[in-house]
Coordinates of C-alpha atoms in Angstrom, one line a residue:
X89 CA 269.6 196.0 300.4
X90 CA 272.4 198.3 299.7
X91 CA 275.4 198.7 297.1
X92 CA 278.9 200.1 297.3
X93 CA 279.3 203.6 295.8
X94 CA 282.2 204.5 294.0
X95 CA 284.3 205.7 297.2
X96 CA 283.4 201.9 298.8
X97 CA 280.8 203.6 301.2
X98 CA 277.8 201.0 301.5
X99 CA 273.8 202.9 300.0
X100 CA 271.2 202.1 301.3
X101 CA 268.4 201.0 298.3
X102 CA 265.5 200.8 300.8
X103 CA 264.9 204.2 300.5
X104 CA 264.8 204.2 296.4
X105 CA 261.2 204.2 295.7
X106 CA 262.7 204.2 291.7
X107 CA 262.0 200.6 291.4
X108 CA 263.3 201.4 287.5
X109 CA 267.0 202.3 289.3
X110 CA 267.0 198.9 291.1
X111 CA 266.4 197.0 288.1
X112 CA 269.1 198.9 286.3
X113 CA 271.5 198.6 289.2
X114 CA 270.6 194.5 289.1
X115 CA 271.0 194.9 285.5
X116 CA 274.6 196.4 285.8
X117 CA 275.6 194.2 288.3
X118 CA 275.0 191.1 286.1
X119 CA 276.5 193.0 283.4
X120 CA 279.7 193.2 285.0
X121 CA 279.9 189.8 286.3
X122 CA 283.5 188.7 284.5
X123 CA 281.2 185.4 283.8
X124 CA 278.1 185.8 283.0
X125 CA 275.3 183.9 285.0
X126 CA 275.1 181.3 282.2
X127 CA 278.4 180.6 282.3
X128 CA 280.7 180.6 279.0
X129 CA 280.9 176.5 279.0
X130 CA 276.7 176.2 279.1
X131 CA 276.5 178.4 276.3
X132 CA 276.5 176.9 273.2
X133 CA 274.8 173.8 275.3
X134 CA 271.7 175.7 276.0
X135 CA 271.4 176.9 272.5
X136 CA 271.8 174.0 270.9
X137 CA 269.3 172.3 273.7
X138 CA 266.3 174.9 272.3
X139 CA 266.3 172.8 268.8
X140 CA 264.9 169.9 270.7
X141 CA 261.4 169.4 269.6
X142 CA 260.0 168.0 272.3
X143 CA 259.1 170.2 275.4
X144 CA 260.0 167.4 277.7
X145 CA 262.9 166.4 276.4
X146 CA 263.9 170.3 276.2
X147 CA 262.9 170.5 279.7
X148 CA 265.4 167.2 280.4
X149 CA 268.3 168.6 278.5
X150 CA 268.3 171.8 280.2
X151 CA 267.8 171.0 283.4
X152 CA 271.1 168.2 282.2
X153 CA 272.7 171.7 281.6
X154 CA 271.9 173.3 284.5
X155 CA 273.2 170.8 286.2
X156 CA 277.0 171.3 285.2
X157 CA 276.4 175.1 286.6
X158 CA 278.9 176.2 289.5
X159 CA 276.6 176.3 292.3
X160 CA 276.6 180.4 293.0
X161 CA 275.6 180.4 289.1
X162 CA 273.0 177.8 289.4
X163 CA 271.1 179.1 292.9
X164 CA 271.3 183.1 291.1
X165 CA 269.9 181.6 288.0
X166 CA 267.2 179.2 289.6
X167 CA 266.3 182.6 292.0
X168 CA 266.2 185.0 289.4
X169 CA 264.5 182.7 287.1
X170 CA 261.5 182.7 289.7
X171 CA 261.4 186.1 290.1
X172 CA 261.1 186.9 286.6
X173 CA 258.5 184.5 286.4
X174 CA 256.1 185.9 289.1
X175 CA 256.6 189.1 287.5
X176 CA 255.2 187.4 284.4
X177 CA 252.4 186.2 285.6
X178 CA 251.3 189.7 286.3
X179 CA 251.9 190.7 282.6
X180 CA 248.1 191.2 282.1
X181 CA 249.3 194.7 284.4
X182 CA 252.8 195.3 284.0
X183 CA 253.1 194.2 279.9
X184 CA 256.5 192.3 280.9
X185 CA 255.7 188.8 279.0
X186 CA 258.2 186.2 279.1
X187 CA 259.4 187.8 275.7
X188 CA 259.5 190.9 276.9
X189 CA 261.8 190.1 280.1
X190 CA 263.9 187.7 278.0
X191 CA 264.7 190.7 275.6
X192 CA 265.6 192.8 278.5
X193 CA 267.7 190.1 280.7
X194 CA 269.4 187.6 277.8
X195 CA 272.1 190.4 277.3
X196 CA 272.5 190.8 280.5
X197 CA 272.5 186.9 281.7
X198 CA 274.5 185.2 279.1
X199 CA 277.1 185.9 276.0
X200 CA 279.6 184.3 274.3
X201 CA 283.1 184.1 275.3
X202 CA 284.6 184.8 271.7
X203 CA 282.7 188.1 272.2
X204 CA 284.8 189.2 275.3
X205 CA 288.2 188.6 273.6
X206 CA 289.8 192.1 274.0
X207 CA 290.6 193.4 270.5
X208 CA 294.7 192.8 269.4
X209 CA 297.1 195.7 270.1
X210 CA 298.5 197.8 267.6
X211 CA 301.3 197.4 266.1
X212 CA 304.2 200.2 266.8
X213 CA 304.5 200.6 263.3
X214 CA 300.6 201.4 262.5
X215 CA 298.6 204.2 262.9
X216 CA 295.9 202.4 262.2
X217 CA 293.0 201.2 265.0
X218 CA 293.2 198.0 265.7
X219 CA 289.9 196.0 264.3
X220 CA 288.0 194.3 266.8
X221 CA 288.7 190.8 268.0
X222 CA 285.5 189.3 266.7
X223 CA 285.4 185.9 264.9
X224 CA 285.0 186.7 261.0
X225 CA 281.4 184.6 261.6
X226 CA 280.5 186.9 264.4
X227 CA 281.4 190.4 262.0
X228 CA 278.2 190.0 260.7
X229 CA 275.3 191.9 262.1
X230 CA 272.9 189.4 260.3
X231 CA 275.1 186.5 262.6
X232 CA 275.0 188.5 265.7
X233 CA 271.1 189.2 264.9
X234 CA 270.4 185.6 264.8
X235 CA 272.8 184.8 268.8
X236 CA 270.6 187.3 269.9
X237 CA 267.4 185.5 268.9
X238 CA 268.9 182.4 270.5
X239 CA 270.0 183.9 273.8
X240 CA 266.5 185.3 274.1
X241 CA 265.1 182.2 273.2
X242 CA 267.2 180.2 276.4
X243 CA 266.0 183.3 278.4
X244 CA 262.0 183.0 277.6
X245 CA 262.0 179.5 277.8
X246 CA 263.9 179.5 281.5
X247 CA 261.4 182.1 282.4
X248 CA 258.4 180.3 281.0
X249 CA 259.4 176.7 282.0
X250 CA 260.3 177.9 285.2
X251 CA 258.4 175.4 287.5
X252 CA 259.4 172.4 285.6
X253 CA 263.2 173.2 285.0
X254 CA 264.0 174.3 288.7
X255 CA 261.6 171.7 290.5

């Protein structure tokens, strides 16, 4: 594997034996996608999809969801997804439970698109900064608190329910 360094030249990774700097580097790169791997349109879908009661009919709706996915953002989803979940299955050793990957990986994997709106520009007038472009619901930390929760939520469960959602 290798990455582009800042002057375009291709690095190799195969000699990083920092397996901490290829999981930041992955990290990064999903970080910077311009949309995220859950795509702005699934969002609010997948959230509201984790109310279901039922683990099958969770399992139905999401996989419903997953269906609508552009197909780069499904198959990086659906491979990530599996890879996350092998490491789980080693938590016993490496302490990454679901919880603990989904914590690391739902900011990474999925926001909202209201939270990418780049903040107004100043008037010529004002001296002022400009505030930030964040729905008044989304100002507060107690509502940004609880989308957190959620996206971790969509990120355990995809993790967890691996198997059954990408069979």
């Amino acid at each position: 594997m290798s990455v582009s360094d800042g002057d375009g030249e291709a690095t190799s990774l195969s000699s990083c034996s920092d397996i901490h700097v290829v999981a930041g580097l992955l990290k990064l790169f999903l970080r910077l996608l311009p949309i995220p791997l859950i795509p702005f349109d699934q969002y609010d879908r997948l959230i509201a999809a984790m109310k279901c009661t039922s683990p099958l009919q969770r399992i139905g709706e999401v996989r419903t969801i997953l269906a609508r996915f552009p197909p780069a953002h499904f198959q990086t989803t659906k491979f990530l997804m599996a890879h996350l979940y092998r490491v789980s299955c080693e938590s016993a050793r490496n302490k990454m439970t679901p919880k603990a990957l989904a914590t690391v990986f739902a900011p990474t994997t999925m926001r909202r698109a209201t939270l990418n709106v780049p903040p107004p520009s100043p008037s010529p007038s004002s001296s002022a900064p400009p505030s930030p472009a964040v729905p008044h619901n989304l100002a507060d930390p107690l509502s940004l608190l609880t989308l957190m929760d959620a996206e971790k939520e969509v990120i355990e469960f995809l993790i967890e329910r691996e198997p059954e959602v990408f069979s």
